[in-house]
PDB file of C-alpha atoms in Angstrom:
ATOM      1  CA  UNK X   1      96.601 122.104 107.097  1.00 65.00           C
ATOM      2  CA  UNK X   2      95.598 122.688 103.471  1.00 74.00           C
ATOM      3  CA  UNK X   3      98.101 123.041 100.609  1.00 78.00           C
ATOM      4  CA  UNK X   4      97.685 124.310  97.085  1.00 83.00           C
ATOM      5  CA  UNK X   5      99.709 125.561  94.141  1.00 83.00           C
ATOM      6  CA  UNK X   6      98.186 127.274  91.154  1.00 88.00           C
ATOM      7  CA  UNK X   7      98.227 125.382  87.853  1.00 90.00           C
ATOM      8  CA  UNK X   8      99.706 128.568  86.385  1.00 94.00           C
ATOM      9  CA  UNK X   9     102.893 128.046  88.410  1.00 92.00           C
ATOM     10  CA  UNK X  10     103.308 124.440  87.278  1.00 94.00           C
ATOM     11  CA  UNK X  11     102.445 125.322  83.696  1.00 96.00           C
ATOM     12  CA  UNK X  12     105.193 127.959  83.629  1.00 97.00           C
ATOM     13  CA  UNK X  13     107.778 125.273  84.413  1.00 97.00           C
ATOM     14  CA  UNK X  14     106.282 122.822  81.898  1.00 98.00           C
ATOM     15  CA  UNK X  15     106.028 125.479  79.199  1.00 98.00           C
ATOM     16  CA  UNK X  16     109.715 126.261  79.749  1.00 98.00           C
ATOM     17  CA  UNK X  17     110.446 122.644  78.779  1.00 98.00           C
ATOM     18  CA  UNK X  18     108.156 122.845  75.724  1.00 98.00           C
ATOM     19  CA  UNK X  19     109.612 126.150  74.561  1.00 98.00           C
ATOM     20  CA  UNK X  20     113.273 125.207  75.028  1.00 98.00           C
ATOM     21  CA  UNK X  21     113.622 121.479  74.299  1.00 98.00           C
ATOM     22  CA  UNK X  22     114.739 121.071  70.682  1.00 98.00           C
ATOM     23  CA  UNK X  23     116.095 117.501  70.877  1.00 98.00           C
ATOM     24  CA  UNK X  24     115.088 114.238  72.489  1.00 98.00           C
ATOM     25  CA  UNK X  25     118.283 112.196  72.696  1.00 98.00           C
ATOM     26  CA  UNK X  26     118.409 108.411  73.109  1.00 98.00           C
ATOM     27  CA  UNK X  27     121.224 107.540  75.544  1.00 97.00           C
ATOM     28  CA  UNK X  28     123.098 104.379  76.476  1.00 96.00           C
ATOM     29  CA  UNK X  29     123.154 105.392  80.177  1.00 96.00           C
ATOM     30  CA  UNK X  30     122.062 108.155  82.515  1.00 97.00           C
ATOM     31  CA  UNK X  31     123.752 111.550  82.214  1.00 97.00           C
ATOM     32  CA  UNK X  32     123.013 115.196  82.891  1.00 97.00           C
ATOM     33  CA  UNK X  33     126.173 116.336  81.078  1.00 97.00           C
ATOM     34  CA  UNK X  34     125.300 118.227  77.895  1.00 98.00           C
ATOM     35  CA  UNK X  35     128.430 117.229  75.934  1.00 97.00           C
ATOM     36  CA  UNK X  36     127.688 113.528  76.535  1.00 97.00           C
ATOM     37  CA  UNK X  37     124.249 113.972  74.930  1.00 97.00           C
ATOM     38  CA  UNK X  38     125.864 115.421  71.810  1.00 97.00           C
ATOM     39  CA  UNK X  39     128.631 112.808  71.247  1.00 95.00           C
ATOM     40  CA  UNK X  40     127.906 109.299  69.987  1.00 93.00           C
ATOM     41  CA  UNK X  41     128.933 106.316  72.081  1.00 91.00           C
ATOM     42  CA  UNK X  42     131.505 105.558  69.379  1.00 88.00           C
ATOM     43  CA  UNK X  43     133.153 108.940  70.193  1.00 91.00           C
ATOM     44  CA  UNK X  44     133.092 108.548  73.987  1.00 91.00           C
ATOM     45  CA  UNK X  45     129.662 110.106  74.561  1.00 93.00           C
ATOM     46  CA  UNK X  46     126.345 108.534  75.489  1.00 96.00           C
ATOM     47  CA  UNK X  47     124.246 109.480  72.424  1.00 97.00           C
ATOM     48  CA  UNK X  48     122.757 106.680  70.306  1.00 96.00           C
ATOM     49  CA  UNK X  49     120.160 108.643  68.316  1.00 97.00           C
ATOM     50  CA  UNK X  50     118.212 111.902  68.494  1.00 97.00           C
ATOM     51  CA  UNK X  51     114.951 113.413  67.350  1.00 96.00           C
ATOM     52  CA  UNK X  52     116.016 116.925  66.361  1.00 96.00           C
ATOM     53  CA  UNK X  53     114.456 120.236  65.301  1.00 96.00           C
ATOM     54  CA  UNK X  54     111.676 119.904  67.864  1.00 97.00           C
ATOM     55  CA  UNK X  55     109.369 122.841  68.553  1.00 97.00           C
ATOM     56  CA  UNK X  56     106.811 123.626  71.246  1.00 97.00           C
ATOM     57  CA  UNK X  57     104.247 121.930  68.973  1.00 97.00           C
ATOM     58  CA  UNK X  58     105.905 118.582  69.791  1.00 98.00           C
ATOM     59  CA  UNK X  59     104.709 118.930  73.409  1.00 98.00           C
ATOM     60  CA  UNK X  60     101.337 119.186  75.139  1.00 98.00           C
ATOM     61  CA  UNK X  61     100.811 120.693  78.599  1.00 97.00           C
ATOM     62  CA  UNK X  62      97.680 119.718  80.504  1.00 96.00           C
ATOM     63  CA  UNK X  63      96.175 117.999  83.514  1.00 94.00           C
ATOM     64  CA  UNK X  64      98.177 115.144  85.031  1.00 93.00           C
ATOM     65  CA  UNK X  65      96.895 111.570  84.840  1.00 92.00           C
ATOM     66  CA  UNK X  66      96.428 111.410  88.636  1.00 91.00           C
ATOM     67  CA  UNK X  67      96.657 115.051  89.718  1.00 92.00           C
ATOM     68  CA  UNK X  68      98.822 118.084  89.134  1.00 93.00           C
ATOM     69  CA  UNK X  69      99.997 119.107  85.662  1.00 96.00           C
ATOM     70  CA  UNK X  70     102.002 117.271  83.002  1.00 97.00           C
ATOM     71  CA  UNK X  71     103.870 117.751  79.757  1.00 98.00           C
ATOM     72  CA  UNK X  72     103.738 115.020  77.122  1.00 97.00           C
ATOM     73  CA  UNK X  73     106.071 114.686  74.154  1.00 98.00           C
ATOM     74  CA  UNK X  74     104.916 113.524  70.760  1.00 97.00           C
ATOM     75  CA  UNK X  75     106.118 110.127  69.553  1.00 97.00           C
ATOM     76  CA  UNK X  76     108.939 110.073  66.986  1.00 97.00           C
ATOM     77  CA  UNK X  77     109.073 107.036  64.694  1.00 97.00           C
ATOM     78  CA  UNK X  78     112.100 105.473  62.991  1.00 97.00           C
ATOM     79  CA  UNK X  79     114.756 107.792  64.442  1.00 97.00           C
ATOM     80  CA  UNK X  80     118.105 106.876  62.849  1.00 97.00           C
ATOM     81  CA  UNK X  81     120.762 105.387  65.111  1.00 97.00           C
ATOM     82  CA  UNK X  82     124.057 107.225  64.610  1.00 95.00           C
ATOM     83  CA  UNK X  83     126.527 105.361  66.822  1.00 94.00           C
ATOM     84  CA  UNK X  84     128.939 102.977  65.086  1.00 93.00           C
ATOM     85  CA  UNK X  85     129.451 100.811  68.176  1.00 93.00           C
ATOM     86  CA  UNK X  86     126.728  98.508  69.479  1.00 95.00           C
ATOM     87  CA  UNK X  87     124.825 100.230  72.308  1.00 96.00           C
ATOM     88  CA  UNK X  88     121.789  99.676  74.516  1.00 96.00           C
ATOM     89  CA  UNK X  89     119.148 102.423  74.716  1.00 97.00           C
ATOM     90  CA  UNK X  90     118.339 102.991  78.399  1.00 97.00           C
ATOM     91  CA  UNK X  91     117.449 106.685  78.790  1.00 97.00           C
ATOM     92  CA  UNK X  92     115.955 109.691  77.009  1.00 98.00           C
ATOM     93  CA  UNK X  93     117.169 113.254  77.540  1.00 98.00           C
ATOM     94  CA  UNK X  94     115.271 116.417  76.652  1.00 98.00           C
ATOM     95  CA  UNK X  95     117.941 118.845  75.500  1.00 98.00           C
ATOM     96  CA  UNK X  96     118.127 122.605  74.866  1.00 98.00           C
ATOM     97  CA  UNK X  97     120.937 123.042  72.315  1.00 98.00           C
ATOM     98  CA  UNK X  98     120.691 126.851  72.352  1.00 98.00           C
ATOM     99  CA  UNK X  99     121.661 126.969  76.033  1.00 98.00           C
ATOM    100  CA  UNK X 100     123.714 123.717  76.060  1.00 98.00           C
ATOM    101  CA  UNK X 101     121.457 122.272  78.762  1.00 98.00           C
ATOM    102  CA  UNK X 102     119.990 118.895  79.648  1.00 98.00           C
ATOM    103  CA  UNK X 103     116.462 119.712  80.819  1.00 98.00           C
ATOM    104  CA  UNK X 104     115.034 116.302  81.735  1.00 98.00           C
ATOM    105  CA  UNK X 105     116.197 112.669  81.754  1.00 98.00           C
ATOM    106  CA  UNK X 106     114.017 109.570  82.041  1.00 97.00           C
ATOM    107  CA  UNK X 107     114.414 105.815  81.572  1.00 95.00           C
ATOM    108  CA  UNK X 108     113.270 103.928  78.477  1.00 93.00           C
ATOM    109  CA  UNK X 109     111.110 100.904  79.084  1.00 87.00           C
ATOM    110  CA  UNK X 110     111.745  98.387  77.706  1.00 88.00           C
ATOM    111  CA  UNK X 111     115.456  98.890  77.031  1.00 90.00           C
ATOM    112  CA  UNK X 112     116.479  98.395  73.376  1.00 94.00           C
ATOM    113  CA  UNK X 113     119.713  96.430  73.028  1.00 95.00           C
ATOM    114  CA  UNK X 114     122.417  96.082  70.389  1.00 96.00           C
ATOM    115  CA  UNK X 115     121.631  99.249  68.413  1.00 96.00           C
ATOM    116  CA  UNK X 116     124.157 100.351  65.778  1.00 95.00           C
ATOM    117  CA  UNK X 117     124.308 102.744  62.809  1.00 95.00           C
ATOM    118  CA  UNK X 118     121.770 101.670  60.185  1.00 95.00           C
ATOM    119  CA  UNK X 119     119.190 100.727  62.837  1.00 97.00           C
ATOM    120  CA  UNK X 120     116.290 102.921  63.848  1.00 97.00           C
ATOM    121  CA  UNK X 121     114.429 103.372  67.111  1.00 96.00           C
ATOM    122  CA  UNK X 122     110.934 104.593  67.876  1.00 96.00           C
ATOM    123  CA  UNK X 123     110.758 107.174  70.649  1.00 96.00           C
ATOM    124  CA  UNK X 124     107.339 106.735  72.251  1.00 94.00           C
ATOM    125  CA  UNK X 125     105.251 109.562  73.615  1.00 95.00           C
ATOM    126  CA  UNK X 126     106.178 110.062  77.255  1.00 95.00           C
ATOM    127  CA  UNK X 127     105.477 112.593  79.971  1.00 95.00           C
ATOM    128  CA  UNK X 128     106.741 114.424  83.004  1.00 96.00           C
ATOM    129  CA  UNK X 129     104.281 115.286  85.790  1.00 96.00           C
ATOM    130  CA  UNK X 130     104.400 117.919  88.514  1.00 94.00           C
ATOM    131  CA  UNK X 131     102.183 116.425  91.193  1.00 92.00           C
ATOM    132  CA  UNK X 132      99.698 118.450  93.237  1.00 88.00           C
ATOM    133  CA  UNK X 133     100.913 119.847  96.555  1.00 83.00           C
ATOM    134  CA  UNK X 134     100.293 117.626  99.599  1.00 79.00           C
ATOM    135  CA  UNK X 135     100.942 117.874 103.328  1.00 70.00           C
ATOM    136  CA  UNK X 136     103.976 116.035 104.684  1.00 69.00           C
TER     137      UNK X 136
END
């Protein structure tokens, strides 16, 4: 049995991310709770740092590395750490502040440890892929 999904369908989902993500937040652990992405670890949240004021121009939608379609974020260098307690960067969250929504969460590799206010962190380019349809 053959399976297929139009690239247009996948691109609609990926373009939603590009058009609505206005922050990439560096987290000290996994969360999908919006308020935890907006409060520093020193205030009980999970936020260590954030690249803010992002626009759709910070993202590229195109063919996936293997198959399907993907969205890639631009790299953000020397993002200021805002937490006043030492924290380890383990995850990144793509956040829509207009709708108070966490859109996507992924792990950071390698983990950065011992970050505190005054430090900076580079957020590398990274991607999310919607793979091509396959038979089960």
